[in-house]
Tab-separated table of C-alpha atoms and ligand atoms in Angstrom:
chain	number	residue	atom	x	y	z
A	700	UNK	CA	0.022	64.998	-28.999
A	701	UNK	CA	0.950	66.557	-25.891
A	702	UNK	CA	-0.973	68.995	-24.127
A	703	UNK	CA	0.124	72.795	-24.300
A	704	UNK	CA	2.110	73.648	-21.729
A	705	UNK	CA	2.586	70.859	-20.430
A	706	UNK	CA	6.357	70.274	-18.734
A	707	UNK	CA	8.161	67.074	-19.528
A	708	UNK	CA	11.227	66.837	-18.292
A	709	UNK	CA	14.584	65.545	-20.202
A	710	UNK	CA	17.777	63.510	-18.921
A	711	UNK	CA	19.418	67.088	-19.039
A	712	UNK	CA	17.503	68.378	-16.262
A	713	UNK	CA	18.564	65.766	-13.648
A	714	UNK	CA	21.524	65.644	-12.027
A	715	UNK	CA	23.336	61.976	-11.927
A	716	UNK	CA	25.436	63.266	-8.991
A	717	UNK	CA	22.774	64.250	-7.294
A	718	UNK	CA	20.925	61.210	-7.913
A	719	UNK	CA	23.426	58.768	-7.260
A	720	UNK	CA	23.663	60.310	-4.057
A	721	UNK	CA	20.544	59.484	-2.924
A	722	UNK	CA	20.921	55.979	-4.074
A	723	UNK	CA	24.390	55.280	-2.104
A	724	UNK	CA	22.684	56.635	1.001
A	725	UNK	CA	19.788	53.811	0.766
A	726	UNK	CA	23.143	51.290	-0.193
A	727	UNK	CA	24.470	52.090	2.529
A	728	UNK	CA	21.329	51.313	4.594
A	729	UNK	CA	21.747	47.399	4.628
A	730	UNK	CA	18.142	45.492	3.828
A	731	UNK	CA	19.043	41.736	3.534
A	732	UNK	CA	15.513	40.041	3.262
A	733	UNK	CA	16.048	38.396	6.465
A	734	UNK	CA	16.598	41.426	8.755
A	735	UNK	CA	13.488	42.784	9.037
A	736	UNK	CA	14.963	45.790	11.737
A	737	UNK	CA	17.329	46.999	8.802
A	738	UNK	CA	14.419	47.029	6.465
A	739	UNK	CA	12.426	49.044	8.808
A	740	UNK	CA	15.103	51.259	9.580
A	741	UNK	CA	15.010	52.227	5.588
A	742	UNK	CA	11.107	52.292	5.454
A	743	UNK	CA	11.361	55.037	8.528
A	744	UNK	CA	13.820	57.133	6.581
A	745	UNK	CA	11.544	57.330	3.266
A	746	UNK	CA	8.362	58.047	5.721
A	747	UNK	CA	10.366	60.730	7.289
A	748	UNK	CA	11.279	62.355	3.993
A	749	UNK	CA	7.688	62.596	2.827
A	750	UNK	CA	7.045	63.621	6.335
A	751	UNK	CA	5.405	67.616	5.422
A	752	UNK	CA	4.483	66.827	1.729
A	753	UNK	CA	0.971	65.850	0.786
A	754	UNK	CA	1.535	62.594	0.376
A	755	UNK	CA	-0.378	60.131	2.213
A	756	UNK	CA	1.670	56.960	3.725
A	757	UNK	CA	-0.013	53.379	4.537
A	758	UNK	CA	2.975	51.307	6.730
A	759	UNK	CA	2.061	47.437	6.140
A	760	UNK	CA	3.817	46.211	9.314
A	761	UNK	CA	6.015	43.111	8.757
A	762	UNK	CA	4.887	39.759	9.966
A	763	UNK	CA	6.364	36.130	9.434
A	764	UNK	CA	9.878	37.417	9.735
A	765	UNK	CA	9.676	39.842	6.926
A	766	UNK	CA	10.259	43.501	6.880
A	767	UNK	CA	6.953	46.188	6.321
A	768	UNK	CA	5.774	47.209	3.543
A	769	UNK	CA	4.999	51.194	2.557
A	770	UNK	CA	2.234	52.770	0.100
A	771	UNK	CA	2.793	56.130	-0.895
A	772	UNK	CA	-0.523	58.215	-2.641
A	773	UNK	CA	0.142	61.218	-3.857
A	774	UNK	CA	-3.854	62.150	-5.402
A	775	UNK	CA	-3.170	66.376	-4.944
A	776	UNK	CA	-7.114	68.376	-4.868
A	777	UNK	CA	-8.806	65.131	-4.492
A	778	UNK	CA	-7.466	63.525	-7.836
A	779	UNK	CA	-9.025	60.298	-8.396
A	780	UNK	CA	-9.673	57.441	-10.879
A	781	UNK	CA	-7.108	54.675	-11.481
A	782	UNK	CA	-3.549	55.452	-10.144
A	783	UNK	CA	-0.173	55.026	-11.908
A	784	UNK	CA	1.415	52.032	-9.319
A	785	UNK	CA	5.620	51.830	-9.220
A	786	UNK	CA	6.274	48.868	-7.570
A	787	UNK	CA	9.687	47.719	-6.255
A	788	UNK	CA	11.512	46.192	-3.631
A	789	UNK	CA	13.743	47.821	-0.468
A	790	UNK	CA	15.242	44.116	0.171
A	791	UNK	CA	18.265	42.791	-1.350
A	792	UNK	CA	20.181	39.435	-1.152
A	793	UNK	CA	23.440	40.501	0.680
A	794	UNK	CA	23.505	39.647	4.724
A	795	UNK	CA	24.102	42.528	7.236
A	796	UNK	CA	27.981	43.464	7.319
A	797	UNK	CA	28.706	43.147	4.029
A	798	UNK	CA	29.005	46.307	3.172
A	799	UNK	CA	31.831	46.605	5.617
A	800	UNK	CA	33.738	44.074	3.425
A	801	UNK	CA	32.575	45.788	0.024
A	802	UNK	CA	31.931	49.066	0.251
A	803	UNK	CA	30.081	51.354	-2.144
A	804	UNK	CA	32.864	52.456	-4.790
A	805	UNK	CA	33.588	53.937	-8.303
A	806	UNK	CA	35.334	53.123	-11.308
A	807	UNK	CA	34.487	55.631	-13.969
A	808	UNK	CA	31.173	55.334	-14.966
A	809	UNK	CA	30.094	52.159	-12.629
A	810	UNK	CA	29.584	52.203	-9.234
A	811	UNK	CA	29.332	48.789	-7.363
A	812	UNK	CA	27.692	48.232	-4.354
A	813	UNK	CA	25.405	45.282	-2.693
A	814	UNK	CA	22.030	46.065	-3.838
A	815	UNK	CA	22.680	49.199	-6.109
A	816	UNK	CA	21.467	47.732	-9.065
A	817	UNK	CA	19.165	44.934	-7.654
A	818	UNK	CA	17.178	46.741	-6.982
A	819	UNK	CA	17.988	49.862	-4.783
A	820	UNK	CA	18.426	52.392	-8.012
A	821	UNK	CA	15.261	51.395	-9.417
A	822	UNK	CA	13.416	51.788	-6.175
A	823	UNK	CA	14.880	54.900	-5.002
A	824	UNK	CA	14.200	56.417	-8.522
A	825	UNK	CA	10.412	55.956	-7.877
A	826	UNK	CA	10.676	57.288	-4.465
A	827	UNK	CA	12.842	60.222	-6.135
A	828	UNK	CA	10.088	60.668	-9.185
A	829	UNK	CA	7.153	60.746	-6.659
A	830	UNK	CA	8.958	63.323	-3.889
A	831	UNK	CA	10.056	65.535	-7.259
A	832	UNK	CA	6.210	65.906	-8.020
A	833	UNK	CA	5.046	66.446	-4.707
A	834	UNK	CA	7.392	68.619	-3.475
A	835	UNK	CA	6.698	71.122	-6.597
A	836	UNK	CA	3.166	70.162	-6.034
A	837	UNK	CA	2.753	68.906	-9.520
A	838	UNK	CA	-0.340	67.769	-10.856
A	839	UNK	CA	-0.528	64.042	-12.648
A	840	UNK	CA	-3.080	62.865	-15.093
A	841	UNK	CA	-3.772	59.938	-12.345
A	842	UNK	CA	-2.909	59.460	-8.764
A	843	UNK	CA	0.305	58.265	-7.924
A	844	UNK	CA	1.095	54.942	-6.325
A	845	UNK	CA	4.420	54.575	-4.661
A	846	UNK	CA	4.460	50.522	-3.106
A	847	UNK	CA	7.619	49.183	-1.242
A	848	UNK	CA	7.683	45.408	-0.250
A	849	UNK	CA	10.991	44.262	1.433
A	850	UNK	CA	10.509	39.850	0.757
A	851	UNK	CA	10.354	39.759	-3.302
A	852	UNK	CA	14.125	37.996	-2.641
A	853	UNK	CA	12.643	35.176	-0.851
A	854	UNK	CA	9.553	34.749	-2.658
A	855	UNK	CA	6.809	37.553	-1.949
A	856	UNK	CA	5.162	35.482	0.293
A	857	UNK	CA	4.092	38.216	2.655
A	858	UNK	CA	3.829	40.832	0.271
A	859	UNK	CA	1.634	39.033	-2.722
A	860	UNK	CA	-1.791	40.198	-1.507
A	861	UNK	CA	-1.135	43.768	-1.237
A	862	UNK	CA	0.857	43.315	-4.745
A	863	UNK	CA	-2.379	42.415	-6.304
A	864	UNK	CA	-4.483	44.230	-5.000
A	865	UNK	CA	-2.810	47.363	-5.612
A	866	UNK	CA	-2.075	45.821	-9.015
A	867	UNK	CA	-5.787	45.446	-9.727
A	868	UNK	CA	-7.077	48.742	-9.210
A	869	UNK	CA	-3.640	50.849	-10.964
A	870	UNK	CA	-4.541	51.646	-14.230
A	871	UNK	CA	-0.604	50.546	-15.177
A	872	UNK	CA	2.037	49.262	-13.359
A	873	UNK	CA	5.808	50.570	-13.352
A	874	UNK	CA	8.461	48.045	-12.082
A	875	UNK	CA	11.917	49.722	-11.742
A	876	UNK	CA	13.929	46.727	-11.431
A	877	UNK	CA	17.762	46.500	-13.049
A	878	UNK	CA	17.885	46.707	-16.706
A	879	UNK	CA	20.489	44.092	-18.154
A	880	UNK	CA	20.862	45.055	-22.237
A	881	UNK	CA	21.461	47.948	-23.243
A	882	UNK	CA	20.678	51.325	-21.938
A	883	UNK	CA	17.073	52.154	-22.980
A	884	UNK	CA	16.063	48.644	-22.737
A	885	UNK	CA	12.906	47.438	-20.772
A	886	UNK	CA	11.170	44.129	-19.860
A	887	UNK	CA	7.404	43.299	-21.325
A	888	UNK	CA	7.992	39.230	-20.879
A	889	UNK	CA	9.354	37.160	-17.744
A	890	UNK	CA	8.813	33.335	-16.995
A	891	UNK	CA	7.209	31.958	-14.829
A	892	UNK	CA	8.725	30.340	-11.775
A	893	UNK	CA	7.886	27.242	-9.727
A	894	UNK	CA	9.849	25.617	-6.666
A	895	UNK	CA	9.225	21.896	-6.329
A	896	UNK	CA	10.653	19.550	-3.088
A	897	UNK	CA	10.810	16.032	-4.061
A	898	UNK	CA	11.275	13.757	-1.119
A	899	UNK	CA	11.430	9.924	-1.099
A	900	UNK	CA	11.163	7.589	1.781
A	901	UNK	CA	12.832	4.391	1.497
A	902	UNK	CA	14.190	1.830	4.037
A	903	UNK	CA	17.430	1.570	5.395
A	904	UNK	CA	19.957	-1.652	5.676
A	905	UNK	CA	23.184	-2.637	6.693
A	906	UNK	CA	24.974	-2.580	3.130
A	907	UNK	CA	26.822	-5.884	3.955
A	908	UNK	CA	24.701	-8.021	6.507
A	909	UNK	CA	21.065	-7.051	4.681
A	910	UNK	CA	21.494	-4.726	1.627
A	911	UNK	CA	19.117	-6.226	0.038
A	912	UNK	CA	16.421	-5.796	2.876
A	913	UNK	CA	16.943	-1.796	2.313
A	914	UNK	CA	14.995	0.398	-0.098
A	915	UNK	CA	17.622	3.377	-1.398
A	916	UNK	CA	15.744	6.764	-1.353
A	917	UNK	CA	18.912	7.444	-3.250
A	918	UNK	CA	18.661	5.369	-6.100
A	919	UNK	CA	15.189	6.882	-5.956
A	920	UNK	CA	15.645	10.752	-6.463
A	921	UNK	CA	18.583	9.802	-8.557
A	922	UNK	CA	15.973	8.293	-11.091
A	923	UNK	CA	13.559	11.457	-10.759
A	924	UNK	CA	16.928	13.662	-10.800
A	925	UNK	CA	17.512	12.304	-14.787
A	926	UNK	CA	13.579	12.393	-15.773
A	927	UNK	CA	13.357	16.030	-14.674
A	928	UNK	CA	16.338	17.226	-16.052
A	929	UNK	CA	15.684	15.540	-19.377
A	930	UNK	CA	12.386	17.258	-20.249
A	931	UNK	CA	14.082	21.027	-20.484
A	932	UNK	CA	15.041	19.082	-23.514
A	933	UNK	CA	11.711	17.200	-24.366
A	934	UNK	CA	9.775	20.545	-23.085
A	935	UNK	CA	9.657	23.932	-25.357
A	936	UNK	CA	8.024	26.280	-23.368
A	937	UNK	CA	9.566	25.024	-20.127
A	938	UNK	CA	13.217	24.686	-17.891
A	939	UNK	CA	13.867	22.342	-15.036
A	940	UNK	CA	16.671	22.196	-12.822
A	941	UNK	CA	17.663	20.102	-9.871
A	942	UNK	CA	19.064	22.595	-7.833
A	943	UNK	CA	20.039	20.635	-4.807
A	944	UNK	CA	20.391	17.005	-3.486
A	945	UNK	CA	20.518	15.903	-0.140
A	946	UNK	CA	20.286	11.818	1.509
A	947	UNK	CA	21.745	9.279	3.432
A	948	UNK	CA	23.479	8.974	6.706
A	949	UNK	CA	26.865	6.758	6.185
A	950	UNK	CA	28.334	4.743	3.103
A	951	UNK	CA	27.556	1.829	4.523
A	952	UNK	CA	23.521	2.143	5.698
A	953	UNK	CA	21.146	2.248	2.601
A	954	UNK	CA	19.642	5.345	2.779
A	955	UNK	CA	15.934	5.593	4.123
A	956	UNK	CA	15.578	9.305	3.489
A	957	UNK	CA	15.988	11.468	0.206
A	958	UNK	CA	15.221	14.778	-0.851
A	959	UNK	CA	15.263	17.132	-4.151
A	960	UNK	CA	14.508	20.627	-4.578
A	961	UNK	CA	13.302	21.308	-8.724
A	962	UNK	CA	13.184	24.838	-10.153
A	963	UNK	CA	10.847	25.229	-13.063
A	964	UNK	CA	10.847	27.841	-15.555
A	965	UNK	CA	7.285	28.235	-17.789
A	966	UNK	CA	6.916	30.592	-20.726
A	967	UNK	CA	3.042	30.709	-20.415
A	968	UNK	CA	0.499	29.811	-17.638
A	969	UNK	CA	-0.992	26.970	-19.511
A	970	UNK	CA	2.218	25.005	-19.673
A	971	UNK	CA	3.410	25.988	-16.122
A	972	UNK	CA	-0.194	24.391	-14.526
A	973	UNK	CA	0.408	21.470	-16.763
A	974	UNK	CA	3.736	20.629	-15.510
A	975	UNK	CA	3.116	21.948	-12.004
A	976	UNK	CA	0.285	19.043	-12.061
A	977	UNK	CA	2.773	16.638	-13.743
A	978	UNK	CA	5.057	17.025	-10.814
A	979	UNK	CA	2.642	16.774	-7.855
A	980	UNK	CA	1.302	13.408	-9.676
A	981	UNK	CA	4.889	11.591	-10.021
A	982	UNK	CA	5.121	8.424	-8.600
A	983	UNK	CA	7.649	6.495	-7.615
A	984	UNK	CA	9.510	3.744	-9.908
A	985	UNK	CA	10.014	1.513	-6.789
A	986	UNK	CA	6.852	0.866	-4.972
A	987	UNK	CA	8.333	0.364	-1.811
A	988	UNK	CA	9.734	3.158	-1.680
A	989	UNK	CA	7.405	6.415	-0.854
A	990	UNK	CA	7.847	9.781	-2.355
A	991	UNK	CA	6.168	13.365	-1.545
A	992	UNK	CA	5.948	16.633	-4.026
A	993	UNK	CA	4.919	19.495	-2.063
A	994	UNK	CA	5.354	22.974	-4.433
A	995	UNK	CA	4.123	25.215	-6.690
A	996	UNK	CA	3.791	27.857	-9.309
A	997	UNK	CA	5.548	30.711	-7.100
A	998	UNK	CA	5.170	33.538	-9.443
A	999	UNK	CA	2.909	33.200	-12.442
A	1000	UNK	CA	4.457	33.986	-16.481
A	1001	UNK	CA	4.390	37.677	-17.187
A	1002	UNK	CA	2.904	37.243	-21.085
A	1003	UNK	CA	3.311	39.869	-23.574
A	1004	UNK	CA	-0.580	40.606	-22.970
A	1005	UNK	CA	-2.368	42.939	-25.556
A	1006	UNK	CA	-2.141	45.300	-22.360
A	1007	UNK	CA	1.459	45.151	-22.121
A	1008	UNK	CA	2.067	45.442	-25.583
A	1009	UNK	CA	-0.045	48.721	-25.424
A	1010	UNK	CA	2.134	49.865	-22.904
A	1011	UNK	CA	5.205	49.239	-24.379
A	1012	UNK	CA	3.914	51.628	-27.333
A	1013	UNK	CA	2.887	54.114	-25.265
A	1014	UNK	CA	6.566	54.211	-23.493
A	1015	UNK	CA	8.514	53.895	-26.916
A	1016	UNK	CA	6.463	56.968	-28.030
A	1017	UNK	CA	7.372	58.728	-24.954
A	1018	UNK	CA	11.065	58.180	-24.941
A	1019	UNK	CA	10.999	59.375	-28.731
A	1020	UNK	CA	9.850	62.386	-27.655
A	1021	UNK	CA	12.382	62.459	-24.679
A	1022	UNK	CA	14.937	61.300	-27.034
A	1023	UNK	CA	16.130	58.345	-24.925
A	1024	UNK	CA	16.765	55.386	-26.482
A	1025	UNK	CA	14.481	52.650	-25.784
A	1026	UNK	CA	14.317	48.307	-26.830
A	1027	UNK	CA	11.888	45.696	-24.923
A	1028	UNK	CA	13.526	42.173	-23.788
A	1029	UNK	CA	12.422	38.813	-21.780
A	1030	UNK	CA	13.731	37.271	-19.169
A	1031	UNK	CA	14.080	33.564	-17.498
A	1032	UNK	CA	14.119	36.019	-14.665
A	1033	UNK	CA	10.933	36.796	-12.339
A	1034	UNK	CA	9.845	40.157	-10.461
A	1035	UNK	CA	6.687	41.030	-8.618
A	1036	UNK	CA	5.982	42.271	-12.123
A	1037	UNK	CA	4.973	38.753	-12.472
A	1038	UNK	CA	1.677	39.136	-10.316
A	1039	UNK	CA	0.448	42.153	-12.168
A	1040	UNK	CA	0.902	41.001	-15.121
A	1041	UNK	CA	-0.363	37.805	-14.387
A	1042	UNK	CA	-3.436	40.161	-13.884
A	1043	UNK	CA	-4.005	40.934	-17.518
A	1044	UNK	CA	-2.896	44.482	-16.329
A	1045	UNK	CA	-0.404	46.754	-18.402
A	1046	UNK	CA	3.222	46.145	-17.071
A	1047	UNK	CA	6.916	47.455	-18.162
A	1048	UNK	CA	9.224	46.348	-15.757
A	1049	UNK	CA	13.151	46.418	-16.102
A	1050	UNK	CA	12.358	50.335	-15.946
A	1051	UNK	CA	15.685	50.634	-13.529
A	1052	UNK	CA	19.223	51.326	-14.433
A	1053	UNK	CA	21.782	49.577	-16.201
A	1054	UNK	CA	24.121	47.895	-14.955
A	1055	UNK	CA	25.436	44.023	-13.825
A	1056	UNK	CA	25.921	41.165	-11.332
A	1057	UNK	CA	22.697	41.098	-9.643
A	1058	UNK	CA	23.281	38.499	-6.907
A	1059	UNK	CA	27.167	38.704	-7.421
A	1060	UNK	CA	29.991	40.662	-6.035
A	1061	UNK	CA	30.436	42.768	-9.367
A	1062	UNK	CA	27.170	43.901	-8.766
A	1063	UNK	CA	27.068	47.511	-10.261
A	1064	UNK	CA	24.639	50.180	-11.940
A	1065	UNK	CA	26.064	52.800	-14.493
A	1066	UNK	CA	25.727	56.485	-13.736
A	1067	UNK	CA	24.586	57.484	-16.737
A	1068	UNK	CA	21.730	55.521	-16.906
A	1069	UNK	CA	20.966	57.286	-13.542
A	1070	UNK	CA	19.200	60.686	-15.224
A	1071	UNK	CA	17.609	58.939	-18.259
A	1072	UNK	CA	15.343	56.701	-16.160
A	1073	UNK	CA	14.513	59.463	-13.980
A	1074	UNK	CA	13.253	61.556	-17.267
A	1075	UNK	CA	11.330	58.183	-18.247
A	1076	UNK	CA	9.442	57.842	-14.685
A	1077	UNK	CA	8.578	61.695	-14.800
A	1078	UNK	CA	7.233	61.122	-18.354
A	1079	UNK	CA	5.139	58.341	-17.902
A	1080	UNK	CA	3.923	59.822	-14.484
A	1081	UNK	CA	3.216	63.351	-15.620
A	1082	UNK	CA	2.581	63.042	-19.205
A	1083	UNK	CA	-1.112	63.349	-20.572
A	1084	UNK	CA	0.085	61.867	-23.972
A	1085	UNK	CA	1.241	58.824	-22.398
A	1086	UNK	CA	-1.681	58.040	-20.227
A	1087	UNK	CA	-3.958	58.827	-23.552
A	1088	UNK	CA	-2.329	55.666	-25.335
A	1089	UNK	CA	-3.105	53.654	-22.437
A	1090	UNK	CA	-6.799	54.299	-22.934
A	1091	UNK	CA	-6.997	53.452	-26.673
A	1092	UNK	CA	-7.502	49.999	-25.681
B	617	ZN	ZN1	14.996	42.502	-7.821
């Protein structure tokens, strides 16, 4: 049960105006993955607003074209032990000047905007949650983790390391990103996702004087194009699709080059490593002609781990006692959540507001989802009764 006099907070005592205004203003600070000076830009602006509170700030510059990367600890009187890690991401999929052509706007209880709901709610609700406690110079169960990475659109490549490592020593993991079903609903299960390039290397011909001198790299992929896409059928823990196709020069030259990119979906690790070494053996069906697999498992299956399933109690308890509504889901989808989960560490991601059209124009969150997952964050940051659960492994 909860400790006496001990503070949780309810949906009632946050203001959605309030907090949707902080979440337009980082809108309306453009991040697309590639710019890593409009990242930065946003980075500088949640440094400067932590600026006098005790809250210390690691700045992971970018490198490799990326953006930085920002750790916020807020451990008050020399707290220690494992910290409570939100993770999310500042970077979103929409290039610079969009927001020029779609601006941030409101129709009852939406508001659409590039980014809002993928994922710039969910991150500036952890910034929010962590700047509420400090600034009334709260004191957690745990430490408090704040992490920022500004490439999970393009693949985390820059940001993995500090994901896991981070990861690893959190003694749970928060991911705010958007929340599809309904409101109350969180994710405790995401596939796993590899990226596959298929190439094949044939030889080219005139396609009247010498066709049959030439070797189609065509006719090659084309073969590989069916087999893949057939075993999302054959396969049961497992997608494939052949997202793009690209080969030959002119109609009449047989083509010499050929190349496939493959995205794989995987339910659990096990199948994902044994179709991830299925695809880098393929061979070709003609044996003139040469093919290459380069890829990989780029984010690992997030399981339903005993860990996570823990969790999920522990949060489901919590929102009783809130009185928010709350439902777990999967998704084909994958997060950063991925790696920490991946882990064996406790994960509930999908923590951020409701909404739509990630990675479409109707992208939008709904207001009142806005105050709810503030309440949630505070909970499961300040409450003694849900860090408790945690430990009853
Ligand atoms: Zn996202």
């Amino acid at each position: 049960m909860r400790a006496k006099g001990e503070q949780l907070l309810g949906a009632q005592d946050f203001d959605a105006e309030e907090l949707l205004a902080g979440v337009v203003e980082w809108v309306e600070l453009e991040t697309p993955s590639e710019r890593p000076d409009l990242i930065d830009r946003l980075l500088d602006r949640v440094e400067a607003q932590f600026g006098d509170l005790p809250v210390s700030i690691r700045r992971i510059p970018g490198r490799d074209g990326c953006g930085g990367q920002l750790v916020l600890t807020y451990a008050p009187g020399g707290l220690n032990g494992e910290p409570a890690l939100i993770m999310g991401h500042v970077d979103t999929v929409w290039e610079a000047g969009t927001l020029a052509r779609r601006p941030v706007r409101r129709e009852g209880d939406r508001v659409y905007g590039p980014g809002i709901f993928d994922m710039k709610a969910g991150s500036w609700l952890a910034v929010d949650a962590l700047h509420r406690i400090a600034a009334a110079g709260l004191l957690p169960p745990r430490p408090i983790v704040v992490y920022l990475n500004s490439d999970e659109e393009i693949g985390s490549y820059t940001s993995r390391g500090v994901i896991e490592e981070l990861s690893r020593n959190a003694a749970f993991v928060m991911v705010p990103e958007p929340a599809f079903e309904a409101p109350g609903t969180v994710v405790t299960k995401r596939k796993g996702w590899g990226r596959f390039v298929l190439r094949a290397h044939g030889r080219s011909a005139h396609a009247g004087g010498n066709l049959f001198d030439g070797r189609s790299a065509i006719l090659e992929v084309a073969r590989h194009i069916i087999d893949i896409e057939a075993m999302t059928a054959t396969e049961t823990h497992a997608t494939f699709n052949v997202g793009t196709v690209h080969g030959g020069t002119r109609p009449n030259v047989v083509p010499a080059e050929a190349v496939i990119e493959i995205d794989m979906r995987a339910d659990d690790m096990a199948t994902a490593e044994r179709l991830t070494a299925a695809m880098l053996a393929r061979t070709s069906y003609n044996p003139d002609v040469r093919i290459e697999v380069e890829g990989g498992i780029n984010r690992p299956p997030f399981e339903r781990s005993p860990a996570v399933a823990r969790m999920y109690e522990a949060t489901k308890h919590l929102a009783l006692e809130l009185g928010l509504p709350m439902a777990e889901t999967s998704r084909g989808g994958v997060s950063d959540g991925n790696f920490s989960a991946a882990l064996g560490r406790p994960v509930i991601d999908g923590l951020g507001c409701n909404g739509g059209g990630a990675h479409a124009i109707d992208e939008h969150i709904l207001v009142s989802t806005l105050a709810p997952r503030a309440a949630l964050f505070h909970g499961m940051l300040m409450s003694r009764h849900f860090h408790e659960d945690l430990s009853e492994a």
